[in-house]
Coordinates of C-alpha atoms in Angstrom, one line a residue:
Chain A
M1 CA 16.6 -1.7 -22.7
S2 CA 13.7 0.4 -23.8
D3 CA 13.3 4.1 -23.0
E4 CA 9.6 3.8 -22.5
A5 CA 7.3 1.3 -20.8
A6 CA 3.7 0.9 -19.8
A7 CA 1.8 -0.8 -17.1
F8 CA -1.9 -1.6 -16.5
V9 CA -3.2 -1.4 -12.9
P10 CA -6.8 -2.5 -12.1
G11 CA -9.1 -0.1 -10.2
H12 CA -9.9 -1.2 -6.7
V13 CA -13.1 -0.7 -4.7
T14 CA -12.8 -1.4 -0.9
G15 CA -16.0 -2.7 0.6
F16 CA -14.9 -2.6 4.2
F17 CA -11.7 -1.9 6.1
S18 CA -9.9 -1.3 9.4
A19 CA -7.1 1.2 9.6
H20 CA -3.7 0.2 11.1
P21 CA -1.4 3.2 11.2
D22 CA 2.3 2.7 11.9
E23 CA 5.4 4.9 11.9
D24 CA 6.9 2.7 9.2
P25 CA 4.7 3.2 6.1
S26 CA 5.6 -0.3 4.8
V27 CA 4.0 -1.7 8.0
A28 CA 1.1 0.6 8.1
G29 CA -2.0 -0.3 6.1
S30 CA -5.5 -1.7 6.3
R31 CA -7.3 -5.0 6.7
G32 CA -10.4 -5.4 4.7
A33 CA -11.8 -6.7 1.4
G34 CA -12.7 -5.4 -2.0
I35 CA -12.8 -5.9 -5.8
A36 CA -10.1 -5.4 -8.4
L37 CA -11.8 -4.0 -11.5
S38 CA -11.2 -4.6 -15.2
H39 CA -11.6 -0.8 -15.4
G40 CA -8.2 0.5 -14.4
V41 CA -5.4 2.8 -15.2
N42 CA -2.9 2.6 -18.0
V43 CA 0.3 4.3 -17.1
R44 CA 3.1 5.0 -19.6
V45 CA 6.5 6.3 -18.5
G46 CA 9.1 7.7 -20.8
R47 CA 12.6 8.8 -19.8
G48 CA 13.4 12.5 -19.8
D49 CA 12.6 14.1 -23.2
D50 CA 11.6 10.8 -24.9
V51 CA 7.9 11.4 -24.4
R52 CA 6.1 14.6 -25.3
N53 CA 3.0 15.6 -23.4
D54 CA 0.8 18.2 -24.9
T55 CA 1.3 20.4 -21.8
D56 CA 4.2 22.4 -20.5
T57 CA 4.9 22.1 -16.8
D58 CA 7.2 24.4 -14.9
T59 CA 6.6 23.0 -11.5
G60 CA 10.0 21.3 -11.2
G61 CA 8.2 18.1 -10.3
P62 CA 7.7 15.2 -12.6
D63 CA 5.6 15.7 -15.8
V64 CA 2.4 13.8 -15.0
T65 CA -0.9 13.9 -16.9
L66 CA -4.1 12.1 -16.2
N67 CA -6.5 11.8 -19.2
G68 CA -4.6 14.6 -20.9
E69 CA -4.6 17.1 -18.0
P70 CA -1.5 17.9 -15.9
I71 CA -2.0 16.7 -12.3
D72 CA 0.1 16.6 -9.1
V73 CA -0.1 13.1 -7.5
A74 CA 2.1 13.0 -4.4
P75 CA 2.6 9.2 -4.4
V76 CA 3.7 9.2 -8.1
A77 CA 6.3 11.9 -7.4
A78 CA 7.6 9.9 -4.4
V79 CA 7.8 6.7 -6.4
L80 CA 9.7 8.3 -9.3
D81 CA 12.0 9.9 -6.8
D82 CA 12.7 6.6 -5.1
L83 CA 13.5 5.1 -8.5
D84 CA 15.9 7.9 -9.4
A85 CA 13.5 8.8 -12.3
A86 CA 12.3 12.3 -11.3
D87 CA 12.8 13.4 -14.9
A88 CA 10.2 10.9 -16.2
R89 CA 7.1 11.9 -18.2
V90 CA 4.1 10.0 -17.0
V91 CA 0.9 9.6 -19.1
A92 CA -2.0 8.0 -17.2
E93 CA -5.4 7.2 -18.8
T94 CA -8.4 5.8 -17.1
P95 CA -12.2 5.7 -17.4
L96 CA -12.5 5.8 -13.6
P97 CA -13.3 9.0 -11.7
L98 CA -10.7 10.4 -9.3
G99 CA -11.4 10.6 -5.6
A100 CA -14.5 8.4 -5.8
G101 CA -13.2 5.2 -4.2
F102 CA -11.6 3.5 -7.1
G103 CA -7.9 3.7 -6.0
V104 CA -6.8 5.8 -9.0
S105 CA -4.0 7.5 -7.0
G106 CA -2.7 4.1 -5.9
A107 CA -3.0 2.7 -9.4
M108 CA -1.0 5.7 -10.7
A109 CA 1.7 5.2 -8.1
L110 CA 1.9 1.4 -8.8
G111 CA 1.8 1.8 -12.5
A112 CA 4.5 4.5 -12.4
A113 CA 6.7 2.2 -10.3
Y114 CA 6.3 -0.8 -12.8
A115 CA 6.8 1.3 -15.9
A116 CA 9.6 3.5 -14.5
N117 CA 11.5 0.4 -13.3
A118 CA 11.4 -1.0 -16.9
A119 CA 12.1 2.3 -18.7
Y120 CA 15.0 3.1 -16.4
D121 CA 16.2 -0.5 -16.1
R122 CA 16.2 -0.3 -12.3
H123 CA 16.1 -4.1 -11.7
R124 CA 13.6 -4.0 -8.8
S125 CA 11.4 -7.0 -8.0
E126 CA 7.6 -6.9 -8.0
N127 CA 7.5 -6.9 -4.2
E128 CA 10.0 -4.0 -4.1
L129 CA 7.9 -2.0 -6.5
V130 CA 4.7 -2.7 -4.6
E131 CA 6.4 -1.7 -1.4
L132 CA 7.5 1.6 -2.9
A133 CA 4.0 2.5 -4.1
H134 CA 2.3 1.3 -0.9
A135 CA 4.6 3.4 1.3
A136 CA 4.2 6.4 -1.0
E137 CA 0.4 6.1 -0.8
V138 CA 0.4 5.7 3.0
E139 CA 2.7 8.7 3.5
A140 CA 0.6 10.9 1.2
G141 CA -2.5 9.9 3.2
T142 CA -4.4 9.0 0.1
G143 CA -4.9 5.3 0.8
L144 CA -4.0 2.3 3.0
G145 CA -4.9 -0.8 1.2
D146 CA -5.5 -0.1 -2.5
V147 CA -1.9 -0.7 -3.7
V148 CA -1.4 -4.2 -2.3
A149 CA -4.9 -5.2 -3.5
Q150 CA -4.2 -3.8 -7.0
A151 CA -0.9 -5.7 -7.1
R152 CA -2.8 -8.9 -6.4
G153 CA -6.0 -8.6 -8.5
G154 CA -9.2 -10.7 -8.1
L155 CA -11.3 -10.2 -5.0
P156 CA -8.6 -9.4 -2.4
I157 CA -9.0 -10.0 1.3
R158 CA -6.4 -8.1 3.2
L159 CA -5.7 -10.4 6.2
E160 CA -2.8 -8.4 7.6
P161 CA -1.9 -4.8 6.8
G162 CA 1.2 -3.6 5.0
A163 CA 3.5 -4.0 2.0
P164 CA 4.8 -7.5 0.9
G165 CA 6.9 -9.0 3.7
H166 CA 4.5 -7.4 6.3
G167 CA 1.0 -7.8 4.9
R168 CA -0.8 -10.9 4.0
L169 CA -3.6 -11.4 1.4
D170 CA -6.2 -14.0 0.5
G171 CA -9.0 -13.9 -2.1
I172 CA -12.6 -14.9 -2.8
P173 CA -12.5 -17.4 -5.7
A174 CA -15.1 -15.9 -8.1
S175 CA -15.4 -14.0 -11.4
P176 CA -18.6 -12.0 -11.2
R177 CA -19.8 -9.1 -13.3
V178 CA -19.5 -5.8 -11.5
E179 CA -21.8 -2.7 -11.7
Y180 CA -21.1 0.7 -10.2
V181 CA -22.5 4.2 -10.2
S182 CA -20.4 7.1 -8.9
F183 CA -22.2 10.2 -7.6
G184 CA -19.0 12.0 -6.5
S185 CA -16.1 12.3 -4.0
V186 CA -15.5 11.6 -0.4
S187 CA -12.2 12.8 1.1
T188 CA -10.1 9.8 2.1
E189 CA -7.6 12.0 3.9
E190 CA -10.4 13.5 6.1
V191 CA -11.8 10.1 7.1
L192 CA -8.4 8.6 7.7
S193 CA -7.1 11.6 9.7
G194 CA -10.1 11.5 12.1
D195 CA -11.0 9.0 14.8
T196 CA -11.0 5.6 13.1
R197 CA -11.8 3.5 16.2
A198 CA -15.5 2.8 15.5
L199 CA -14.7 2.2 11.8
T200 CA -11.9 -0.2 12.6
A201 CA -14.0 -2.2 15.1
A202 CA -16.7 -2.5 12.4
G203 CA -14.1 -3.5 9.8
E204 CA -12.6 -6.2 12.0
R205 CA -16.1 -7.7 12.6
A206 CA -16.8 -7.7 8.8
L207 CA -13.4 -9.4 8.1
S208 CA -14.0 -12.1 10.6
D209 CA -17.4 -12.8 9.1
L210 CA -16.1 -12.8 5.5
R211 CA -13.3 -15.3 6.4
A212 CA -15.9 -17.7 7.7
E213 CA -17.7 -17.5 4.3
P214 CA -15.6 -16.0 1.6
T215 CA -18.3 -15.5 -1.1
T216 CA -19.3 -12.5 -3.2
D217 CA -22.8 -12.5 -1.6
R218 CA -21.2 -12.1 1.8
L219 CA -18.8 -9.4 0.6
V220 CA -21.6 -7.1 -0.5
E221 CA -23.7 -7.8 2.6
L222 CA -20.9 -7.2 5.0
S223 CA -19.8 -4.1 3.1
R224 CA -23.3 -2.7 3.2
R225 CA -23.4 -3.3 7.0
F226 CA -19.9 -1.8 7.4
A227 CA -20.8 1.5 5.8
R228 CA -23.7 2.0 8.1
E229 CA -21.8 0.9 11.3
A230 CA -18.9 3.1 10.4
D231 CA -21.3 6.0 9.8
L232 CA -19.9 6.6 6.3
L233 CA -23.0 6.0 4.2
T234 CA -23.9 8.9 2.0
D235 CA -27.6 9.8 1.2
R236 CA -27.3 8.9 -2.4
V237 CA -25.6 5.6 -1.8
D238 CA -28.2 4.8 0.9
D239 CA -31.0 5.5 -1.6
A240 CA -29.4 3.3 -4.2
V241 CA -28.8 0.5 -1.8
E242 CA -32.5 0.6 -0.7
A243 CA -33.7 0.6 -4.3
V244 CA -31.5 -2.4 -5.1
R245 CA -32.7 -4.3 -2.1
A246 CA -36.3 -3.5 -2.9
E247 CA -35.7 -5.5 -6.1
G248 CA -34.2 -8.4 -4.2
G249 CA -30.6 -7.5 -4.9
D250 CA -27.9 -6.2 -2.8
A251 CA -25.4 -3.3 -3.1
A252 CA -22.8 -1.4 -1.0
M253 CA -20.7 1.7 -0.9
A254 CA -17.1 2.1 -2.2
M255 CA -14.6 3.1 0.5
L256 CA -14.1 6.0 0.1
G257 CA -16.3 7.6 -2.5
D258 CA -19.9 8.6 -3.1
T259 CA -20.1 5.4 -5.1
V260 CA -22.4 2.4 -5.0
F261 CA -21.4 -1.0 -6.4
A262 CA -23.1 -4.4 -6.9
F263 CA -22.5 -7.8 -8.6
G264 CA -24.4 -9.2 -11.5
D265 CA -27.1 -6.8 -12.7
D266 CA -28.4 -5.7 -9.3
L267 CA -28.0 -1.9 -10.1
S268 CA -29.5 -2.0 -13.6
A269 CA -32.4 -4.2 -12.3
A270 CA -33.2 -1.4 -9.9
G271 CA -33.4 1.2 -12.7
Y272 CA -29.9 2.6 -12.6
D273 CA -27.7 3.1 -15.6
P274 CA -24.4 1.8 -14.1
E275 CA -20.9 1.4 -15.5
V276 CA -20.3 -2.3 -16.1
C277 CA -17.0 -4.2 -15.8
S278 CA -15.7 -7.4 -14.4
V279 CA -13.4 -8.6 -11.7
H280 CA -9.8 -8.3 -12.9
P281 CA -8.1 -11.5 -11.9
T282 CA -4.7 -10.1 -12.6
G283 CA -2.6 -7.7 -10.5
A284 CA -0.6 -4.8 -11.9
T285 CA 1.2 -5.9 -15.0
L286 CA 3.9 -4.5 -17.2
R287 CA 2.6 -4.4 -20.7
P288 CA 4.4 -6.5 -23.3
P289 CA 6.8 -4.3 -25.3
D290 CA 4.6 -4.2 -28.5
V291 CA 1.7 -2.9 -26.5
S292 CA 3.7 -0.4 -24.6
R293 CA 4.7 1.6 -27.7
F294 CA 3.7 5.2 -27.4
E295 CA 1.3 6.3 -30.0
R296 CA 2.8 9.7 -31.0
Chain B
M1 CA -25.4 -22.2 -7.2
S2 CA -24.2 -23.8 -10.4
D3 CA -23.7 -27.6 -10.7
E4 CA -20.6 -27.1 -12.9
A5 CA -17.7 -24.8 -12.9
A6 CA -14.4 -24.3 -14.8
A7 CA -11.0 -22.9 -14.0
F8 CA -7.9 -22.0 -16.0
V9 CA -4.5 -22.7 -14.5
P10 CA -1.3 -21.5 -16.3
G11 CA 1.4 -24.0 -17.0
H12 CA 4.6 -23.5 -15.0
V13 CA 8.2 -24.1 -15.9
T14 CA 10.7 -24.1 -13.1
G15 CA 14.2 -22.8 -14.1
F16 CA 15.9 -23.7 -10.8
F17 CA 15.0 -24.8 -7.4
S18 CA 16.0 -26.1 -4.0
A19 CA 14.0 -28.8 -2.2
H20 CA 12.7 -28.3 1.3
P21 CA 11.0 -31.4 2.6
D22 CA 8.9 -31.3 5.8
E23 CA 6.6 -33.7 7.6
D24 CA 3.8 -31.2 7.1
P25 CA 3.0 -31.0 3.4
S26 CA 1.8 -27.4 3.7
V27 CA 5.2 -26.4 5.1
A28 CA 7.2 -28.6 2.6
G29 CA 8.0 -27.1 -0.8
S30 CA 10.7 -25.5 -2.8
R31 CA 12.5 -22.2 -3.3
G32 CA 13.3 -21.2 -6.9
A33 CA 12.0 -19.3 -9.9
G34 CA 10.1 -20.0 -13.0
I35 CA 7.6 -18.9 -15.6
A36 CA 3.8 -19.1 -15.6
L37 CA 2.8 -19.8 -19.2
S38 CA -0.3 -18.7 -21.2
H39 CA -0.4 -22.3 -22.3
G40 CA -2.1 -24.0 -19.4
V41 CA -4.9 -26.4 -18.3
N42 CA -8.6 -25.9 -18.5
V43 CA -10.3 -27.9 -15.8
R44 CA -14.1 -28.4 -15.7
V45 CA -15.8 -30.0 -12.8
G46 CA -19.4 -31.2 -12.8
R47 CA -21.2 -32.7 -9.8
G48 CA -22.1 -36.4 -9.8
D49 CA -24.0 -37.3 -12.9
D50 CA -24.3 -33.8 -14.3
V51 CA -21.4 -34.2 -16.6
R52 CA -20.9 -37.0 -19.1
N53 CA -17.5 -38.2 -20.1
D54 CA -17.2 -40.4 -23.1
T55 CA -15.6 -43.0 -21.0
D56 CA -16.8 -45.4 -18.4
T57 CA -14.7 -45.8 -15.3
D58 CA -15.2 -48.5 -12.7
T59 CA -12.2 -47.6 -10.6
G60 CA -14.3 -46.2 -7.7
G61 CA -12.1 -43.1 -7.9
P62 CA -13.1 -39.8 -9.4
D63 CA -13.9 -39.7 -13.1
V64 CA -11.0 -37.7 -14.6
T65 CA -10.0 -37.2 -18.2
L66 CA -7.1 -35.4 -19.7
N67 CA -7.5 -34.4 -23.4
G68 CA -10.3 -37.0 -23.6
E69 CA -8.4 -39.9 -22.1
P70 CA -9.1 -41.3 -18.6
I71 CA -6.3 -40.7 -16.2
D72 CA -5.4 -41.2 -12.6
V73 CA -3.9 -38.1 -11.0
A74 CA -3.3 -38.7 -7.3
P75 CA -3.3 -35.0 -6.3
V76 CA -6.7 -34.5 -8.1
A77 CA -8.3 -37.4 -6.3
A78 CA -6.9 -36.1 -3.0
V79 CA -8.2 -32.6 -3.6
L80 CA -11.7 -33.8 -4.5
D81 CA -11.7 -36.0 -1.4
D82 CA -10.8 -33.0 0.8
L83 CA -13.6 -31.0 -0.7
D84 CA -16.1 -33.8 -0.2
A85 CA -16.5 -34.0 -4.0
A86 CA -15.3 -37.5 -4.7
D87 CA -18.2 -38.1 -7.1
A88 CA -17.1 -35.2 -9.3
R89 CA -16.4 -35.6 -13.0
V90 CA -13.3 -33.7 -14.1
V91 CA -12.6 -32.8 -17.7
A92 CA -9.1 -31.4 -18.2
E93 CA -7.7 -30.1 -21.5
T94 CA -4.2 -28.8 -22.3
P95 CA -1.8 -28.3 -25.1
L96 CA 1.1 -29.0 -22.7
P97 CA 2.8 -32.4 -22.6
L98 CA 2.5 -34.4 -19.3
G99 CA 5.6 -35.2 -17.3
A100 CA 7.8 -32.8 -19.3
G101 CA 8.2 -30.0 -16.7
F102 CA 5.1 -27.9 -17.3
G103 CA 3.3 -28.5 -14.0
V104 CA 0.3 -30.2 -15.6
S105 CA -0.4 -32.4 -12.5
G106 CA -0.2 -29.3 -10.2
A107 CA -2.5 -27.4 -12.6
M108 CA -5.0 -30.2 -12.7
A109 CA -5.0 -30.3 -8.9
L110 CA -5.4 -26.6 -8.5
G111 CA -8.0 -26.3 -11.2
A112 CA -10.0 -29.1 -9.7
A113 CA -9.9 -27.4 -6.4
Y114 CA -11.1 -24.0 -7.8
A115 CA -13.8 -25.6 -9.9
A116 CA -15.0 -28.1 -7.4
N117 CA -15.2 -25.4 -4.7
A118 CA -17.6 -23.5 -7.0
A119 CA -19.6 -26.4 -8.3
Y120 CA -20.1 -27.8 -4.8
D121 CA -20.4 -24.4 -3.1
R122 CA -17.8 -25.2 -0.5
H123 CA -17.0 -21.6 0.5
R124 CA -13.2 -22.1 0.7
S125 CA -10.9 -19.1 0.2
E126 CA -8.3 -18.9 -2.5
N127 CA -5.5 -19.5 0.0
E128 CA -7.3 -22.6 1.3
L129 CA -7.7 -24.0 -2.2
V130 CA -4.1 -23.4 -3.0
E131 CA -3.0 -25.1 0.2
L132 CA -5.2 -28.2 -0.6
A133 CA -3.7 -28.5 -4.0
H134 CA -0.1 -27.8 -2.8
A135 CA -0.3 -30.4 0.0
A136 CA -1.8 -33.0 -2.4
E137 CA 1.0 -32.4 -4.9
V138 CA 3.7 -32.7 -2.2
E139 CA 2.2 -35.9 -0.8
A140 CA 2.0 -37.5 -4.2
G141 CA 5.6 -36.6 -4.8
T142 CA 4.8 -35.0 -8.2
G143 CA 5.9 -31.5 -7.4
L144 CA 7.1 -29.1 -4.7
G145 CA 6.6 -25.6 -6.1
D146 CA 4.4 -25.6 -9.2
V147 CA 1.1 -25.1 -7.4
V148 CA 2.0 -21.9 -5.5
A149 CA 3.6 -20.5 -8.6
Q150 CA 0.5 -21.3 -10.7
A151 CA -1.7 -19.7 -8.1
R152 CA 0.3 -16.5 -8.5
G153 CA 1.1 -16.2 -12.2
G154 CA 3.8 -14.0 -13.8
L155 CA 7.4 -14.9 -13.3
P156 CA 7.2 -16.2 -9.8
I157 CA 10.2 -16.2 -7.4
R158 CA 9.6 -18.7 -4.6
L159 CA 11.4 -17.0 -1.6
E160 CA 10.2 -19.4 1.1
P161 CA 8.7 -22.9 0.5
G162 CA 5.2 -24.0 1.3
A163 CA 1.5 -23.1 1.0
P164 CA 0.1 -19.7 1.7
G165 CA 0.7 -18.8 5.3
H166 CA 4.1 -20.6 5.1
G167 CA 5.5 -19.8 1.7
R168 CA 6.4 -16.4 0.4
L169 CA 6.6 -15.2 -3.2
D170 CA 8.0 -12.4 -5.3
G171 CA 8.1 -11.9 -9.0
I172 CA 10.2 -10.5 -11.9
P173 CA 8.3 -7.5 -13.4
A174 CA 8.3 -8.4 -17.1
S175 CA 6.1 -9.7 -19.9
P176 CA 8.3 -11.5 -22.4
R177 CA 7.4 -13.9 -25.2
V178 CA 8.3 -17.5 -24.3
E179 CA 9.5 -20.3 -26.6
Y180 CA 9.9 -24.0 -25.7
V181 CA 10.6 -27.3 -27.2
S182 CA 9.9 -30.5 -25.3
F183 CA 11.8 -33.7 -26.2
G184 CA 10.1 -35.9 -23.5
S185 CA 9.9 -36.7 -19.8
V186 CA 12.1 -36.8 -16.8
S187 CA 10.8 -38.4 -13.6
T188 CA 10.2 -35.8 -11.0
E189 CA 9.6 -38.4 -8.4
E190 CA 12.9 -40.1 -9.1
V191 CA 14.9 -36.8 -8.7
L192 CA 13.0 -35.6 -5.7
S193 CA 13.3 -39.0 -3.9
G194 CA 17.1 -39.1 -4.4
D195 CA 19.9 -37.1 -2.8
T196 CA 18.9 -33.5 -3.4
R197 CA 21.8 -31.8 -1.4
A198 CA 23.9 -30.8 -4.4
L199 CA 20.8 -29.7 -6.3
T200 CA 19.6 -27.6 -3.3
A201 CA 22.9 -25.9 -2.8
A202 CA 23.0 -24.9 -6.5
G203 CA 19.4 -23.8 -6.3
E204 CA 20.0 -21.6 -3.3
R205 CA 23.0 -19.9 -5.1
A206 CA 20.8 -19.2 -8.1
L207 CA 18.1 -17.7 -6.0
S208 CA 20.4 -15.4 -4.2
D209 CA 21.9 -14.2 -7.5
L210 CA 18.4 -13.7 -9.0
R211 CA 17.2 -11.6 -6.1
A212 CA 20.2 -9.3 -6.6
E213 CA 19.1 -8.7 -10.2
P214 CA 15.5 -10.0 -10.9
T215 CA 15.4 -9.8 -14.7
T216 CA 14.5 -12.3 -17.4
D217 CA 18.0 -12.4 -18.7
R218 CA 19.4 -13.4 -15.3
L219 CA 16.6 -16.0 -14.9
V220 CA 17.6 -17.9 -18.1
E221 CA 21.3 -17.6 -17.3
L222 CA 21.0 -18.8 -13.7
S223 CA 18.6 -21.6 -14.8
R224 CA 21.1 -22.7 -17.4
R225 CA 23.9 -22.8 -14.8
F226 CA 21.7 -24.6 -12.3
A227 CA 20.9 -27.5 -14.6
R228 CA 24.6 -28.1 -15.1
E229 CA 25.6 -27.7 -11.5
A230 CA 22.7 -30.0 -10.3
D231 CA 23.7 -32.5 -13.0
L232 CA 20.2 -32.7 -14.4
L233 CA 21.0 -31.5 -18.0
T234 CA 19.8 -33.9 -20.7
D235 CA 21.8 -34.4 -23.9
R236 CA 19.1 -33.0 -26.1
V237 CA 18.6 -29.9 -23.9
D238 CA 22.4 -29.4 -23.8
D239 CA 22.6 -29.5 -27.6
A240 CA 19.7 -27.0 -27.9
V241 CA 21.2 -24.6 -25.3
E242 CA 24.6 -24.7 -27.2
A243 CA 22.8 -24.0 -30.5
V244 CA 21.0 -21.1 -29.0
R245 CA 24.1 -19.6 -27.4
A246 CA 26.0 -20.0 -30.7
E247 CA 23.4 -17.5 -32.2
G248 CA 24.0 -15.1 -29.3
G249 CA 20.8 -16.1 -27.4
D250 CA 20.3 -18.0 -24.2
A251 CA 18.2 -21.0 -23.1
A252 CA 17.7 -23.3 -20.2
M253 CA 16.1 -26.6 -19.1
A254 CA 12.6 -27.0 -17.6
M255 CA 12.7 -28.6 -14.1
L256 CA 11.9 -31.5 -14.5
G257 CA 11.4 -32.4 -18.1
D258 CA 13.5 -33.0 -21.2
T259 CA 12.4 -29.5 -22.3
V260 CA 14.3 -26.4 -23.3
F261 CA 12.9 -22.9 -22.9
A262 CA 14.0 -19.4 -23.9
F263 CA 12.6 -15.8 -24.1
G264 CA 12.0 -13.8 -27.2
D265 CA 12.9 -15.7 -30.4
D266 CA 16.1 -17.3 -29.2
L267 CA 15.0 -20.9 -30.0
S268 CA 13.6 -20.1 -33.4
A269 CA 16.6 -18.0 -34.3
A270 CA 18.7 -21.2 -33.6
G271 CA 16.7 -23.1 -36.2
Y272 CA 14.2 -24.8 -33.8
D273 CA 10.5 -24.9 -34.4
P274 CA 9.3 -24.1 -30.8
E275 CA 5.9 -23.8 -29.2
V276 CA 5.3 -20.1 -28.6
C277 CA 3.4 -18.5 -25.8
S278 CA 3.7 -15.7 -23.3
V279 CA 4.1 -15.2 -19.6
H280 CA 0.6 -15.5 -18.1
P281 CA 0.4 -12.6 -15.6
T282 CA -2.6 -14.1 -13.9
G283 CA -2.8 -17.0 -11.4
A284 CA -5.3 -19.8 -11.4
T285 CA -8.7 -18.3 -12.1
L286 CA -12.3 -19.4 -11.9
R287 CA -13.9 -18.9 -15.2
P288 CA -16.8 -16.5 -15.4
P289 CA -20.1 -18.5 -15.4
D290 CA -20.9 -17.9 -19.1
V291 CA -17.5 -19.3 -20.2
S292 CA -17.7 -22.3 -17.9
R293 CA -20.7 -23.8 -19.6
F294 CA -20.0 -27.3 -20.6
E295 CA -20.2 -27.8 -24.4
R296 CA -22.0 -31.2 -24.5

């Protein structure tokens, strides 16, 4: 047994979705489709005093940092609590922006679940850890579908909402290059707590169309259509999409962030200077022991 | 659209299983648990005359080679037929031995499905491709659970038998080093076509015990017990297991091959000179276009 462990969780951009609330957070979730990204979150967990952060926290909650800064992430605290690991120190690092539609909070929750399970020797299965993180994310109102998609990897299609045992996933078989530009945040909580009926109708239409032709071209096209139909398109994403289309490419908006994404080189061909990554074919993964060593 | 495509499919060692036949090959399958290996099968598919093999085949069937040698693999032919790609040329390469419990035939079927879907632009989803390969493997009698495990990656626990939509999977959250030594073949067809009642009872017991404690230590221990209870243990694997246990380690038999596997360095510590790989956390993956170029 090791006193510390680390996990990598891919970022996840949702292109379109429908919201399916339920009293049981394991049953609640979303249908939709998106992209697991090779840009993701590394999460290291150490037991009690075994790991030193550079910061002192007196909040009584778990000691969590993201890119070196102390941060409160409700789903992470909930996951650690469920695993009887509330004294854990959690060190998360990511190149992805927070609140911009990349599933960073879901990744932190899922990575904390995998790493704490290993560091505390809790003997949970992968499905059990995914369910913990999914339920924590749903209850915090920070996301509905990122966790199950991040546990799968690839280009996940969320056929049925919910945690493993309830939800059901498929995927688009492809390995494209991904470009994205993030202009800022959109509040997931605000959108999800409002009237989601029009959004959900548009999301269901897009899902049905994608299932008929599960390709990356269709994913971008249907995601672009969804953002407009659901009235979620920001001005800056709208401008970027139009610029990309003027060059013969296609692009869409990340749900939910002021973020535009495209496959291949469609954003750079339109004059943008995007971040570049690839589809991450792997779901959340515990790092092998030699990689999970803390660099002190 | 590209005229050629390539996929990588991890090898898969089953540690224990129960057989669940059904008239519908998508519903048939096995429960059990195993290991997806970083040693796997690269499968390249080219349309019609676009790819040259070094060999001439006049069989009328698809042109398939494994490590440069022409080979008939019934599930591969069935998959290509289903995808209306019977004129495909399939080039498979692997360091794994055939018929020794590594799921090479399942990997070839699944890899051919992914690569042919891309090369022929067939627009199937990942679940649809997995179902094709699973059904083809079941109908050929060459395997019951490898394909769904190879589509998932990691340390798959097969909770319910069958293709996606029927079957259900979980996983052990771990990333250990894997060692194996293969002494030769065991006929999967012979075992599966015989009386599988004792085997299935032993497999169900092992699954129940693994679910209570889903760790790599338990996987090896329960797999070792299963091989003995199911009366499948070969003399050479028996000897190797005893040698490993005498050094304080643990090892088990690959289902179905005259092959012994262990985690960490348990086989080398007992004086064996094993092949060494790692758990492959990723399921079957279409290679990015630049990697899938055929080297002619």
